[in-house]
Coordinates of C-alpha atoms and ligand atoms in Angstrom, one line a residue:
M4 CA 47.4 -8.7 -22.1
K5 CA 45.5 -11.4 -19.8
K6 CA 46.1 -9.2 -16.6
I7 CA 44.1 -6.5 -18.8
F8 CA 41.5 -8.3 -20.1
S9 CA 41.1 -9.6 -15.9
F10 CA 40.8 -6.3 -15.0
I11 CA 37.9 -5.6 -17.6
L12 CA 35.8 -8.3 -16.0
L13 CA 36.4 -7.3 -12.7
I14 CA 35.2 -3.5 -13.4
I15 CA 32.1 -5.3 -15.7
F16 CA 31.7 -7.2 -12.0
V17 CA 31.4 -4.6 -9.9
G18 CA 29.6 -2.6 -11.8
F19 CA 27.1 -5.3 -12.0
V20 CA 26.9 -5.9 -8.5
F21 CA 26.5 -2.1 -7.5
G22 CA 24.2 -1.4 -9.9
F23 CA 21.9 -4.3 -8.6
T24 CA 22.0 -3.2 -5.2
N25 CA 21.4 -0.3 -6.1
T26 CA 18.2 -0.8 -7.6
S27 CA 17.0 -3.0 -4.7
L28 CA 17.6 -0.2 -2.2
Q29 CA 14.9 2.1 -4.1
E30 CA 12.2 -0.4 -2.7
E31 CA 9.2 0.4 -4.7
E32 CA 6.0 1.5 -2.6
P33 CA 3.2 -1.7 -2.8
A34 CA 0.8 -0.6 -5.5
G35 CA -2.5 -1.0 -3.4
K36 CA -0.7 1.9 -0.7
K37 CA -0.4 3.9 -4.3
I38 CA -4.1 3.5 -5.3
F39 CA -4.6 4.7 -1.5
I40 CA -2.9 8.0 -2.1
A41 CA -4.2 8.3 -5.4
N42 CA -7.7 7.8 -4.6
K43 CA -7.5 10.2 -1.3
C44 CA -8.4 7.9 1.4
V45 CA -5.5 9.4 3.2
T46 CA -7.9 12.6 3.4
C47 CA -9.8 10.8 5.8
H48 CA -8.0 7.8 7.0
S49 CA -4.4 7.6 9.0
V50 CA -2.4 4.3 8.3
K51 CA 0.2 5.2 10.9
A52 CA 2.4 1.9 10.2
E53 CA 2.6 2.7 6.7
D54 CA 3.8 6.6 7.3
L55 CA 0.1 7.8 6.3
I56 CA -1.2 10.4 8.2
S57 CA -4.4 12.2 7.7
N58 CA -5.1 15.8 8.8
T59 CA -9.1 15.3 9.0
K60 CA -11.5 17.1 11.7
L61 CA -13.4 14.2 11.7
K62 CA -13.2 12.1 15.0
N63 CA -14.6 9.0 13.7
V64 CA -12.3 7.6 11.1
P65 CA -10.2 4.6 12.1
D66 CA -6.7 4.4 11.3
L67 CA -6.0 1.5 9.0
S68 CA -2.8 0.2 10.2
D69 CA -4.3 -2.8 11.7
V70 CA -7.5 -3.2 9.5
G71 CA -6.4 -6.3 8.2
T72 CA -7.2 -8.1 11.7
R73 CA -10.8 -7.0 11.5
R74 CA -11.9 -7.2 8.0
N75 CA -10.6 -9.4 4.7
A76 CA -10.3 -8.0 1.3
D77 CA -14.0 -9.3 0.0
F78 CA -15.7 -7.1 2.9
I79 CA -13.4 -3.9 2.1
M80 CA -14.1 -4.3 -1.7
K81 CA -18.1 -4.0 -0.9
F82 CA -18.2 -1.7 1.9
I83 CA -15.9 1.0 -0.3
T84 CA -18.2 0.7 -2.9
K85 CA -21.1 1.4 -0.7
K86 CA -22.8 -2.3 -1.1
E87 CA -22.3 -3.5 2.0
K88 CA -22.8 -1.8 5.5
L89 CA -20.6 -1.4 8.9
N90 CA -22.3 -0.5 11.9
N91 CA -26.0 -0.3 9.9
K92 CA -24.1 2.6 7.8
L93 CA -23.0 3.1 4.4
H94 CA -19.0 4.3 3.9
M95 CA -18.9 7.7 3.6
I96 CA -17.9 7.9 0.1
A97 CA -17.7 5.7 -2.9
F98 CA -14.5 3.9 -4.6
K99 CA -14.6 5.6 -8.2
G100 CA -11.4 3.7 -9.5
S101 CA -11.2 0.2 -11.7
D102 CA -12.4 -3.2 -10.6
E103 CA -8.9 -4.0 -10.7
D104 CA -7.4 -1.3 -8.8
L105 CA -10.5 -1.7 -6.3
Q106 CA -9.0 -5.3 -6.0
T107 CA -5.2 -4.5 -5.3
L108 CA -6.2 -1.6 -2.6
A109 CA -8.7 -4.1 -0.6
K110 CA -6.0 -6.5 -0.9
W111 CA -3.2 -4.3 0.1
L112 CA -5.4 -3.5 3.0
E113 CA -6.0 -7.0 4.1
T114 CA -2.3 -7.4 4.5
L115 CA -2.2 -4.7 7.2
K116 CA -2.0 -6.9 10.3
P117 CA 0.6 -5.2 13.3
S118 CA 2.5 -8.8 13.4
E119 CA 3.2 -8.1 9.4
V120 CA 3.8 -4.6 9.6
K121 CA 7.5 -3.2 10.0
Ligands
HEC215 C1 -14.7 11.3 3.7 C2 -13.7 10.7 4.8 C3 -13.4 9.2 4.1 C4 -13.2 9.2 2.9 C5 -12.3 9.4 2.1 C6 -12.2 7.4 3.2 N1 -13.3 7.1 4.1 FE1 -13.0 5.3 4.6 N2 -14.0 5.6 6.5 C7 -14.7 6.9 6.8 C8 -15.0 6.8 7.9 C9 -15.8 7.8 8.8 C10 -14.8 5.2 8.5 C11 -15.8 4.5 9.6 C12 -17.1 3.9 9.5 C13 -18.0 3.3 10.5 O1 -17.4 3.1 11.4 O2 -19.1 3.5 10.6 C14 -14.8 4.7 7.3 C15 -14.2 3.0 7.5 C16 -13.8 2.4 6.8 C17 -12.8 1.0 6.8 C18 -13.5 0.1 7.8 C19 -12.3 0.4 8.6 C20 -12.5 -0.8 9.9 O3 -11.9 -0.3 11.2 O4 -13.1 -1.7 10.1 C21 -11.9 0.8 5.6 C22 -11.6 -0.6 5.1 C23 -12.1 2.0 4.7 N3 -13.2 3.2 5.5 C24 -11.3 2.2 3.4 C25 -11.2 3.2 3.0 C26 -10.7 3.4 1.6 C27 -10.2 2.3 0.9 C28 -10.9 4.8 1.1 C29 -10.6 5.4 0.0 C30 -11.1 4.9 -1.6 C31 -11.7 5.6 2.2 N4 -11.6 4.8 3.3 C32 -12.1 6.8 2.0 C33 -14.3 8.1 6.0 C34 -13.3 7.4 5.3

């Protein structure tokens, strides 16, 4: 009787550990990256370090893989809402999402520094 009981415990334990490792394997994309995709930033910008490839024909669109080394979140938020210029020009499009999404997106972009990217 005792043996059966420990056997059941073992099954539960193994099931738990397996289930746990299984969910942690399916890593979630960062929220900022989802917002980036949902707002079609990727139609113009590649972020090669994050496996995002744009097929735009525009020539002057920077890859944002290392944008965090050049810009901070504060600047990005102002720039993509057309409140701040870069090289004397406003960004081509204005971000249309919520303020919360704008912050999450800008903070994610700020983390894109080659030393921290994979
Ligand atoms: C229609 C094309 C287009 C779309 C869509 C677009 N961008 Fe841009 N973006 C540009 C261009 C062109 C530049 C370069 C501007 C310059 O250097 O004068 C730029 C520059 C930037 C920069 C500054 C990059 C640097 O090297 O400093 C950031 C940050 C940026 N975009 C973020 C975004 C985000 C976030 C989105 C989505 C909300 C987005 N862009 C959507 C065309 C686009």
